[in-house]
Short mmCIF file of C-alpha atoms in Angstrom, two decimals:
data_model
loop_
_atom_site.label_atom_id
_atom_site.label_comp_id
_atom_site.label_asym_id
_atom_site.label_seq_id
_atom_site.Cartn_x
_atom_site.Cartn_y
_atom_site.Cartn_z
CA MET P 19 -46.53 -54.28 37.20
CA GLN P 20 -44.47 -50.67 36.44
CA THR P 21 -43.85 -51.72 32.78
CA SER P 22 -47.85 -52.72 32.20
CA LEU P 23 -48.69 -49.47 34.01
CA SER P 24 -46.20 -47.29 31.40
CA ARG P 25 -47.38 -49.12 28.61
CA PHE P 26 -50.84 -48.62 29.56
CA ILE P 27 -50.33 -44.77 30.09
CA HIS P 28 -48.50 -44.54 26.59
CA GLU P 29 -51.67 -46.45 24.94
CA SER P 30 -53.83 -44.25 26.52
CA ARG P 31 -52.16 -41.15 25.72
CA ALA P 32 -51.46 -42.08 22.34
CA LEU P 33 -55.81 -43.25 21.86
CA MET P 34 -56.79 -40.06 23.18
CA GLN P 35 -54.51 -38.11 21.15
CA LEU P 36 -56.50 -39.81 18.22
CA SER P 37 -59.99 -39.79 19.82
CA ILE P 38 -60.07 -36.32 21.21
CA PRO P 39 -59.80 -34.55 17.88
CA ILE P 40 -62.43 -37.03 16.53
CA ILE P 41 -64.82 -36.16 19.64
CA LEU P 42 -64.38 -32.92 18.47
CA THR P 43 -65.46 -33.32 15.08
CA GLN P 44 -68.39 -35.13 15.85
CA LEU P 45 -69.46 -32.72 18.24
CA ALA P 46 -69.17 -30.17 15.40
CA THR P 47 -71.54 -32.09 12.88
CA GLN P 48 -74.03 -32.65 15.45
CA ALA P 49 -73.96 -28.73 16.09
CA MET P 50 -74.80 -28.27 12.89
CA GLY P 51 -77.86 -29.64 13.22
CA PHE P 52 -78.54 -28.26 16.40
CA VAL P 53 -77.62 -24.90 14.58
CA ASP P 54 -80.33 -25.20 11.74
CA THR P 55 -83.04 -26.59 14.02
CA THR P 56 -82.85 -23.26 16.28
CA MET P 57 -82.72 -21.23 13.70
CA ALA P 58 -85.30 -22.33 11.85
CA GLY P 59 -87.48 -22.59 14.47
CA GLN P 60 -87.69 -18.62 14.62
CA VAL P 61 -88.91 -18.63 11.47
CA SER P 62 -92.72 -20.42 11.89
CA ALA P 63 -93.43 -23.73 13.16
CA ALA P 64 -94.18 -25.24 9.32
CA ASP P 65 -90.16 -24.70 8.76
CA LEU P 66 -89.33 -26.01 11.98
CA ALA P 67 -91.54 -29.63 11.15
CA ALA P 68 -89.64 -29.47 7.81
CA ILE P 69 -86.44 -29.75 9.25
CA ALA P 70 -87.68 -32.43 11.14
CA LEU P 71 -89.51 -34.26 8.73
CA GLY P 72 -86.72 -34.13 6.09
CA GLY P 73 -84.35 -34.72 8.80
CA SER P 74 -86.42 -38.02 9.48
CA LEU P 75 -85.90 -39.08 5.79
CA TRP P 76 -82.36 -37.90 5.62
CA ILE P 77 -80.56 -38.75 8.81
CA PRO P 78 -80.85 -42.82 8.15
CA VAL P 79 -79.62 -43.18 4.97
CA LEU P 80 -76.67 -40.38 5.76
CA LEU P 81 -75.54 -42.98 9.03
CA LEU P 82 -75.63 -45.49 6.43
CA LEU P 83 -73.50 -43.66 4.13
CA ARG P 84 -71.31 -42.70 6.55
CA GLY P 85 -70.62 -46.27 7.75
CA VAL P 86 -69.92 -47.42 4.53
CA ILE P 87 -67.38 -45.07 4.12
CA MET P 88 -65.98 -45.90 7.53
CA ALA P 89 -64.75 -49.20 6.38
CA LEU P 90 -61.67 -46.81 4.37
CA THR P 91 -60.17 -46.28 7.83
CA PRO P 92 -59.43 -49.89 9.40
CA VAL P 93 -58.25 -50.69 5.20
CA VAL P 94 -55.81 -47.45 5.64
CA ALA P 95 -54.86 -47.95 8.92
CA TYR P 96 -53.74 -51.18 7.75
CA HIS P 97 -51.82 -50.53 4.81
CA ARG P 98 -50.41 -47.89 6.86
CA GLY P 99 -48.89 -50.09 9.47
CA ALA P 100 -47.93 -52.65 6.50
CA GLN P 101 -46.05 -49.63 4.89
CA ASP P 102 -48.20 -50.71 1.82
CA PHE P 103 -48.86 -46.82 0.51
CA GLY P 104 -49.43 -48.21 -3.07
CA SER P 105 -52.35 -50.12 -1.67
CA ILE P 106 -53.78 -47.15 0.22
CA SER P 107 -53.68 -45.20 -3.21
CA VAL P 108 -55.78 -47.91 -4.59
CA GLU P 109 -58.20 -48.44 -2.16
CA PHE P 110 -59.06 -44.83 -1.83
CA PHE P 111 -59.65 -43.96 -5.43
CA GLN P 112 -62.21 -47.41 -5.11
CA MET P 113 -64.21 -45.39 -2.34
CA VAL P 114 -64.40 -42.75 -4.12
CA TRP P 115 -65.88 -43.96 -7.14
CA LEU P 116 -68.15 -46.09 -4.32
CA ALA P 117 -68.98 -42.73 -2.27
CA LEU P 118 -70.03 -41.18 -5.69
CA ILE P 119 -72.40 -44.24 -6.80
CA SER P 120 -73.77 -44.15 -3.36
CA SER P 121 -74.25 -40.59 -3.63
CA THR P 122 -76.33 -40.74 -6.94
CA LEU P 123 -78.76 -42.96 -5.11
CA LEU P 124 -79.61 -40.72 -2.33
CA ILE P 125 -79.69 -37.69 -4.83
CA ILE P 126 -82.52 -39.74 -6.45
CA TYR P 127 -84.09 -40.28 -3.32
CA LEU P 128 -83.92 -37.02 -1.94
CA ILE P 129 -85.58 -35.35 -5.16
CA SER P 130 -88.08 -38.08 -4.35
CA ALA P 131 -88.69 -36.54 -0.98
CA GLU P 132 -92.13 -35.42 -1.90
CA PRO P 133 -94.56 -38.57 -3.36
CA ILE P 134 -92.56 -40.11 0.02
CA LEU P 135 -93.78 -37.20 2.48
CA GLN P 136 -97.13 -37.67 0.53
CA TRP P 137 -97.31 -41.46 0.78
CA ILE P 138 -97.10 -40.91 4.53
CA GLY P 139 -99.96 -38.82 5.03
CA VAL P 140 -97.58 -35.57 6.33
CA ALA P 141 -99.73 -32.32 6.88
CA SER P 142 -99.69 -30.58 3.25
CA GLU P 143 -98.78 -27.02 4.23
CA ILE P 144 -95.56 -28.77 5.54
CA ILE P 145 -94.67 -30.84 2.37
CA PRO P 146 -93.67 -28.19 -0.06
CA ILE P 147 -91.33 -26.81 2.75
CA ALA P 148 -89.65 -30.35 3.58
CA SER P 149 -89.24 -31.47 0.11
CA ASP P 150 -87.80 -28.40 -0.66
CA TYR P 151 -85.36 -28.63 2.02
CA ALA P 152 -84.42 -32.41 1.24
CA PHE P 153 -83.73 -30.94 -2.50
CA ALA P 154 -81.17 -28.91 -1.30
CA LEU P 155 -79.65 -31.15 0.57
CA ALA P 156 -78.95 -33.27 -2.33
CA PHE P 157 -76.81 -30.80 -4.16
CA GLY P 158 -74.52 -31.46 -1.25
CA VAL P 159 -74.69 -35.31 -0.92
CA PRO P 160 -71.55 -35.49 -3.27
CA GLY P 161 -69.89 -33.33 -1.32
CA ILE P 162 -70.63 -35.02 2.07
CA ALA P 163 -69.30 -38.13 0.73
CA LEU P 164 -66.12 -36.86 -0.12
CA PHE P 165 -65.70 -34.98 3.01
CA TYR P 166 -66.25 -38.52 4.70
CA THR P 167 -63.83 -40.03 2.25
CA LEU P 168 -61.38 -37.94 2.93
CA ASN P 169 -61.53 -37.86 6.37
CA GLY P 170 -61.22 -41.58 6.28
CA PHE P 171 -58.10 -41.42 4.42
CA CYS P 172 -56.65 -39.08 7.09
CA GLU P 173 -58.10 -41.46 10.31
CA GLY P 174 -56.24 -44.06 8.85
CA MET P 175 -53.34 -42.00 8.41
CA ASN P 176 -53.52 -41.41 12.01
CA ASN P 177 -54.34 -37.99 11.42
CA THR P 178 -57.40 -36.45 13.27
CA ARG P 179 -56.66 -33.26 13.77
CA ALA P 180 -56.72 -31.68 9.98
CA PRO P 181 -60.52 -33.49 9.85
CA MET P 182 -61.16 -31.54 13.55
CA VAL P 183 -60.37 -28.13 12.57
CA ILE P 184 -62.12 -28.31 9.04
CA SER P 185 -65.03 -29.33 10.72
CA LEU P 186 -65.21 -26.49 13.15
CA LEU P 187 -64.45 -24.32 10.88
CA GLY P 188 -67.44 -25.53 8.96
CA LEU P 189 -69.39 -25.03 12.27
CA LEU P 190 -68.48 -21.35 12.30
CA VAL P 191 -68.89 -20.82 8.63
CA ASN P 192 -72.45 -22.53 8.85
CA ILE P 193 -73.98 -19.84 11.45
CA PRO P 194 -73.60 -16.78 9.02
CA VAL P 195 -74.57 -18.86 5.90
CA ASN P 196 -77.23 -20.11 7.66
CA TYR P 197 -78.74 -16.19 8.69
CA VAL P 198 -78.29 -14.85 5.05
CA LEU P 199 -80.26 -17.72 3.39
CA ILE P 200 -82.82 -18.50 5.94
CA TYR P 201 -83.78 -15.04 6.54
CA GLY P 202 -83.02 -13.28 3.47
CA LYS P 203 -80.30 -10.95 3.98
CA PHE P 204 -77.84 -9.07 1.56
CA GLY P 205 -80.28 -9.34 -1.41
CA PHE P 206 -80.73 -13.01 -1.11
CA PRO P 207 -84.36 -14.29 -1.16
CA GLU P 208 -85.82 -15.32 2.55
CA LEU P 209 -85.68 -19.42 1.93
CA GLY P 210 -86.34 -20.17 5.91
CA ALA P 211 -85.95 -23.97 6.05
CA VAL P 212 -84.78 -24.47 2.56
CA GLY P 213 -82.05 -22.28 3.74
CA CYS P 214 -80.71 -24.71 5.96
CA GLY P 215 -80.60 -27.55 3.40
CA TRP P 216 -78.33 -24.82 1.02
CA ALA P 217 -76.16 -24.21 3.61
CA THR P 218 -75.38 -27.70 4.67
CA SER P 219 -74.78 -28.35 1.29
CA LEU P 220 -72.36 -25.54 0.51
CA VAL P 221 -70.47 -25.48 3.92
CA TYR P 222 -70.50 -29.73 3.11
CA TRP P 223 -68.77 -28.99 -0.23
CA MET P 224 -66.23 -26.27 1.33
CA MET P 225 -64.94 -28.66 3.85
CA SER P 226 -64.59 -30.93 0.79
CA ALA P 227 -62.73 -28.41 -0.90
CA LEU P 228 -60.17 -27.85 1.86
CA LEU P 229 -59.58 -31.04 3.30
CA LEU P 230 -58.45 -32.05 -0.50
CA SER P 231 -56.25 -29.50 -0.69
CA TYR P 232 -54.84 -30.04 2.67
CA ILE P 233 -54.14 -33.52 1.24
CA LYS P 234 -52.84 -32.54 -1.95
CA GLY P 235 -50.64 -29.74 -0.16
CA HIS P 236 -49.28 -32.14 2.21
CA HIS P 237 -45.69 -33.33 1.98
CA HIS P 238 -46.42 -37.35 2.84
CA TYR P 239 -50.01 -37.72 1.48
CA LYS P 240 -49.32 -35.81 -2.20
CA THR P 241 -47.06 -38.90 -3.09
CA ILE P 242 -49.30 -41.54 -1.65
CA ILE P 243 -52.21 -40.69 -3.49
CA ARG P 244 -51.98 -41.01 -7.26
CA LEU P 245 -54.19 -40.12 -9.89
CA SER P 246 -52.59 -43.32 -12.17
CA ASP P 247 -54.52 -45.47 -9.47
CA ALA P 248 -57.89 -43.62 -9.89
CA LYS P 249 -59.14 -46.57 -12.68
CA PRO P 250 -62.66 -47.94 -11.29
CA ILE P 251 -62.05 -51.84 -9.92
CA GLY P 252 -65.24 -54.07 -9.39
CA SER P 253 -63.70 -56.27 -6.98
CA LYS P 254 -62.36 -53.70 -4.74
CA MET P 255 -65.44 -51.76 -4.86
CA VAL P 256 -67.05 -54.77 -3.54
CA TYR P 257 -64.55 -55.80 -1.15
CA LEU P 258 -64.98 -52.19 0.41
CA LEU P 259 -68.82 -52.57 0.32
CA LYS P 260 -68.83 -55.73 1.84
CA LEU P 261 -66.98 -54.64 4.69
CA GLY P 262 -68.75 -50.69 5.28
CA LEU P 263 -72.36 -51.81 4.57
CA PRO P 264 -72.43 -53.79 7.71
CA ILE P 265 -70.75 -50.82 9.51
CA GLY P 266 -73.68 -48.35 7.95
CA MET P 267 -76.47 -50.99 8.96
CA ASN P 268 -75.43 -51.40 12.59
CA ILE P 269 -75.12 -47.30 12.93
CA ALA P 270 -78.26 -46.59 11.27
CA VAL P 271 -80.38 -49.51 12.56
CA CYS P 272 -79.48 -49.14 16.14
CA GLY P 273 -79.24 -45.75 16.37
CA SER P 274 -83.30 -45.83 15.14
CA ILE P 275 -84.38 -47.67 17.86
CA PHE P 276 -84.56 -44.81 20.28
CA ALA P 277 -86.61 -43.08 17.80
CA VAL P 278 -89.16 -46.16 17.97
CA ILE P 279 -89.00 -46.13 21.71
CA ALA P 280 -89.77 -42.47 21.90
CA LEU P 281 -92.44 -43.24 19.42
CA LEU P 282 -93.99 -46.11 22.10
CA ILE P 283 -93.79 -43.97 24.90
CA GLY P 284 -95.70 -41.61 23.36
CA ARG P 285 -98.81 -43.91 24.05
CA ILE P 286 -98.13 -42.89 27.50
CA GLY P 287 -98.63 -39.45 27.72
CA ALA P 288 -96.77 -36.08 26.50
CA GLU P 289 -94.87 -35.59 30.08
CA ASN P 290 -93.19 -39.05 29.39
CA VAL P 291 -92.27 -38.32 25.67
CA ALA P 292 -90.70 -35.21 27.22
CA ALA P 293 -88.76 -36.97 29.58
CA ALA P 294 -87.93 -39.58 27.33
CA GLN P 295 -86.63 -37.16 25.21
CA ILE P 296 -84.46 -35.12 27.75
CA ALA P 297 -82.69 -38.23 29.12
CA LEU P 298 -82.06 -39.99 25.44
CA ASN P 299 -80.62 -36.31 24.05
CA ILE P 300 -78.17 -36.29 27.22
CA SER P 301 -77.60 -40.17 26.33
CA SER P 302 -76.75 -39.60 22.59
CA MET P 303 -74.39 -36.15 23.68
CA THR P 304 -72.27 -38.52 26.04
CA TYR P 305 -72.24 -41.56 23.39
CA VAL P 306 -70.17 -39.34 21.16
CA ILE P 307 -67.45 -39.57 23.74
CA PRO P 308 -67.09 -43.88 23.70
CA MET P 309 -67.94 -43.56 19.70
CA SER P 310 -65.06 -41.48 19.21
CA VAL P 311 -62.57 -43.72 21.50
CA SER P 312 -63.76 -46.96 19.43
CA PHE P 313 -62.94 -45.18 16.03
CA GLY P 314 -59.63 -44.50 17.46
CA ILE P 315 -59.38 -48.16 18.51
CA THR P 316 -59.71 -49.23 14.92
CA ILE P 317 -57.25 -47.31 14.05
CA ARG P 318 -54.43 -48.29 16.38
CA VAL P 319 -55.44 -51.76 16.30
CA GLY P 320 -55.31 -51.47 12.24
CA HIS P 321 -51.93 -50.29 12.42
CA SER P 322 -50.78 -53.11 14.62
CA LEU P 323 -51.93 -55.57 12.24
CA GLY P 324 -50.67 -53.86 9.03
CA ALA P 325 -46.97 -54.02 10.96
CA LYS P 326 -47.80 -57.76 11.96
CA ASP P 327 -48.04 -56.94 15.75
CA GLU P 328 -50.59 -59.02 17.00
CA LEU P 329 -49.42 -58.92 20.13
CA GLY P 330 -49.48 -55.13 20.03
CA ALA P 331 -53.16 -55.25 18.43
CA ILE P 332 -54.43 -57.12 21.25
CA GLU P 333 -52.81 -55.14 23.96
CA ARG P 334 -54.21 -51.87 22.26
CA SER P 335 -57.84 -53.51 22.06
CA LYS P 336 -57.61 -54.48 25.66
CA ILE P 337 -56.43 -51.34 26.94
CA GLY P 338 -58.80 -49.49 24.65
CA ILE P 339 -61.89 -50.83 25.93
CA LEU P 340 -60.43 -50.11 29.27
CA VAL P 341 -60.07 -46.73 28.50
CA ALA P 342 -63.52 -46.43 27.13
CA GLY P 343 -65.16 -48.08 30.68
CA LEU P 344 -62.81 -45.77 32.57
CA ILE P 345 -64.11 -42.80 30.78
CA SER P 346 -68.12 -43.62 31.18
CA LEU P 347 -67.49 -43.79 34.83
CA ILE P 348 -67.31 -39.95 34.21
CA ALA P 349 -70.32 -39.50 32.84
CA ILE P 350 -72.05 -42.39 35.34
CA THR P 351 -70.89 -39.86 38.24
CA ILE P 352 -72.35 -36.69 36.80
CA PHE P 353 -75.65 -38.16 35.96
CA LEU P 354 -76.25 -39.25 39.62
CA LEU P 355 -74.81 -36.26 41.36
CA PHE P 356 -76.17 -33.34 39.13
CA PRO P 357 -79.36 -34.79 37.39
CA ASP P 358 -81.06 -31.71 38.49
CA TRP P 359 -78.76 -29.09 36.91
CA LEU P 360 -78.24 -31.08 33.67
CA ILE P 361 -82.21 -31.16 33.61
CA ARG P 362 -82.73 -27.71 33.89
CA LEU P 363 -81.00 -27.02 30.59
CA TYR P 364 -83.90 -28.82 29.11
CA THR P 365 -87.31 -27.59 31.72
CA THR P 366 -88.51 -26.34 34.96
CA ASP P 367 -91.73 -28.19 34.61
CA ALA P 368 -91.83 -30.10 37.60
CA ALA P 369 -93.36 -33.33 36.82
CA VAL P 370 -91.41 -33.77 33.48
CA SER P 371 -88.33 -32.97 35.74
CA ALA P 372 -89.00 -35.77 38.11
CA THR P 373 -89.45 -38.26 35.83
CA ALA P 374 -86.39 -37.43 33.89
CA ALA P 375 -84.47 -37.89 37.37
CA THR P 376 -85.67 -41.14 37.45
CA LEU P 377 -84.66 -42.15 33.97
CA LEU P 378 -81.14 -40.18 33.91
CA VAL P 379 -80.41 -42.29 37.02
CA LEU P 380 -81.14 -45.41 34.87
CA THR P 381 -79.27 -43.97 31.86
CA ALA P 382 -76.32 -43.71 33.81
CA ALA P 383 -76.82 -47.68 34.63
CA TYR P 384 -76.17 -48.48 31.39
CA GLN P 385 -73.41 -45.75 30.35
CA PHE P 386 -70.35 -48.49 31.30
CA SER P 387 -71.88 -51.18 29.47
CA ASP P 388 -72.75 -49.04 26.17
CA ALA P 389 -68.64 -48.25 26.44
CA ILE P 390 -67.57 -51.17 26.35
CA GLN P 391 -69.64 -52.97 23.42
CA THR P 392 -68.97 -49.71 21.25
CA SER P 393 -65.22 -50.20 22.26
CA ALA P 394 -65.15 -53.47 21.36
CA ASN P 395 -66.79 -53.07 18.38
CA GLY P 396 -64.25 -50.42 17.31
CA ALA P 397 -61.29 -53.18 17.70
CA LEU P 398 -63.26 -55.63 15.71
CA ARG P 399 -63.71 -53.21 13.07
CA GLY P 400 -59.54 -52.91 13.39
CA TYR P 401 -59.63 -56.81 12.85
CA LYS P 402 -62.16 -56.35 9.54
CA ASP P 403 -64.78 -58.20 11.24
CA THR P 404 -68.07 -55.77 10.23
CA LYS P 405 -70.93 -58.52 9.28
CA VAL P 406 -71.02 -60.60 12.84
CA PRO P 407 -70.82 -57.52 15.34
CA MET P 408 -73.68 -56.09 13.33
CA ILE P 409 -75.74 -58.76 13.81
CA LEU P 410 -75.04 -59.02 16.77
CA ALA P 411 -75.87 -55.51 17.95
CA VAL P 412 -78.98 -55.89 15.93
CA ALA P 413 -79.87 -58.65 17.86
CA SER P 414 -79.38 -57.21 21.39
CA TYR P 415 -80.78 -54.06 20.18
CA TRP P 416 -84.28 -54.95 18.27
CA GLY P 417 -84.56 -58.44 19.54
CA LEU P 418 -84.11 -58.13 23.19
CA ALA P 419 -83.64 -54.57 24.55
CA LEU P 420 -87.04 -53.38 22.69
CA PRO P 421 -89.39 -55.88 22.97
CA LEU P 422 -87.69 -56.56 26.60
CA GLY P 423 -88.79 -52.54 26.75
CA VAL P 424 -92.47 -52.46 25.35
CA VAL P 425 -93.07 -55.82 27.47
CA LEU P 426 -92.03 -54.41 30.67
CA GLY P 427 -93.32 -50.66 29.95
CA LEU P 428 -96.43 -51.45 28.16
CA THR P 429 -97.77 -54.48 29.53
CA ASP P 430 -98.50 -56.34 33.09
CA HIS P 431 -97.06 -59.62 31.44
CA LEU P 432 -94.13 -59.77 33.76
CA VAL P 433 -94.57 -57.27 36.17
CA PRO P 434 -97.19 -54.26 36.09
CA ALA P 435 -96.56 -51.55 33.26
CA MET P 436 -93.51 -49.42 34.57
CA GLY P 437 -93.78 -47.18 31.78
CA GLU P 438 -91.24 -45.33 30.25
CA LYS P 439 -89.15 -46.37 32.88
CA GLY P 440 -89.58 -50.30 31.43
CA PHE P 441 -88.06 -49.22 28.22
CA TRP P 442 -84.73 -48.05 30.13
CA VAL P 443 -84.67 -51.21 31.51
CA GLY P 444 -84.76 -52.76 28.27
CA ILE P 445 -81.91 -50.89 26.88
CA LEU P 446 -79.66 -51.53 29.74
CA THR P 447 -80.53 -55.27 29.30
CA GLY P 448 -79.72 -54.83 25.72
CA LEU P 449 -76.39 -52.98 25.83
CA THR P 450 -74.91 -55.17 29.24
CA VAL P 451 -75.76 -58.61 26.40
CA ALA P 452 -74.43 -56.93 23.52
CA ALA P 453 -71.10 -55.58 25.62
CA ILE P 454 -70.80 -59.22 26.36
CA LEU P 455 -71.32 -60.61 23.09
CA MET P 456 -68.81 -58.12 21.41
CA LEU P 457 -66.01 -59.02 24.23
CA LEU P 458 -66.72 -62.31 23.16
CA ARG P 459 -66.61 -62.26 19.49
CA LEU P 460 -62.99 -59.93 19.95
CA ARG P 461 -61.95 -62.87 22.00
CA TYR P 462 -62.78 -65.60 19.27
CA ILE P 463 -61.37 -63.31 16.41
CA VAL P 464 -58.20 -62.61 18.47
CA LYS P 465 -57.93 -66.33 18.70
CA LYS P 466 -58.45 -67.23 15.21
CA GLN P 467 -56.19 -64.35 14.14
CA SER P 468 -53.11 -66.23 16.46
CA ALA P 469 -54.00 -69.48 14.73
CA LEU P 470 -53.33 -67.90 11.50
CA PRO P 471 -50.47 -66.03 11.94
CA ASN P 472 -49.50 -65.06 8.24
CA ASP P 473 -53.21 -64.38 7.25
CA LEU P 474 -54.45 -61.05 7.96
CA ALA P 475 -57.74 -61.25 6.00
CA PRO P 476 -60.89 -59.75 6.83
CA ALA P 477 -62.32 -61.96 9.40
CA ASN P 478 -65.56 -61.96 8.04
#
């Protein structure tokens, strides 16, 4: 018993040492969007709307790009565990090429924002600002892709602190750059919301340059990354794309379901939408923690598999999932004990607060399931199993959670229409099913891996 406890404490400490910097990195990048929104909102309603519309075009593809590049982390972690540093250099440069190709496609997409917005039917006075904002973001796409690639390398090498420090620095720089470009200070033109786009691009280029300089100057990393491995290899890029595309689709498609739910709740009433938005925003902030822990689990499991330590990979998967579940209990406790305090951060409206309080209780109910399914997915990424988990997640969200939410919330088919609470019951059900399916998939992959001890190829 003591041995098991000591192993749990040791692995939990190692996991959190990896995950806490990732949490801070995620919060820093999210905070950049918050800063953009609040500062642009001080200019005009049109500028605020332009940020929202530009973001609606940009965020899904950004998540897709981020997910594709995330494939580098388990690959590097695996090779690091195997002490195969030559393969790390090759895989790194193939991801750089893949990121650059993806960036080209995203740049074309963003500079085409104006006809896309016209086709959607956006108000004419907003289109010029939103399209210029998207154009400004297009300038920074290669810098963003490069930063994510360098970040993936560092994470795979068990180093999450350097990206954290640079992300926090980027957040600090983003505020004054926003101020100068939005409001036209120190001789610069007043760009409004468009200034946010240029600030984001400039800051990410700065962050990429800093992280690249760090890696080039690191006593160990500079011996791993060799320019002689920079030649593009089509088969390697296809392999990384097959591994990363399901991750990106998983993140982008499943993340978008909450936007769809907000739109559907709009049929009920403005107060209902406001209450739902409060609960969803709080939930999205707490989700950063299990998501970051899942990244840590991916790294730890990848290291073990690279070192041919299958039992270690199994133990790290189990302990990681358990740690994520235990951490979720903190959020559950806060949601249940202090709902009024949380809601007052958003509104003092009595009707909205009452509805939001009810939704926060239901939000607390799915925190544990969300932590389990997210952490199990992280373990599966460590095993390089990404395609089936994507299918399971999409089926749980779009095949179960959303349809059930619509039936319970907007119709009388099963019970009298529950309104926004019906959608939360759908989310709870979908996440619980996702957690069960992810655990079953992990169990299957572990058994498959144990049956083939000398074959550590991707499980897809």
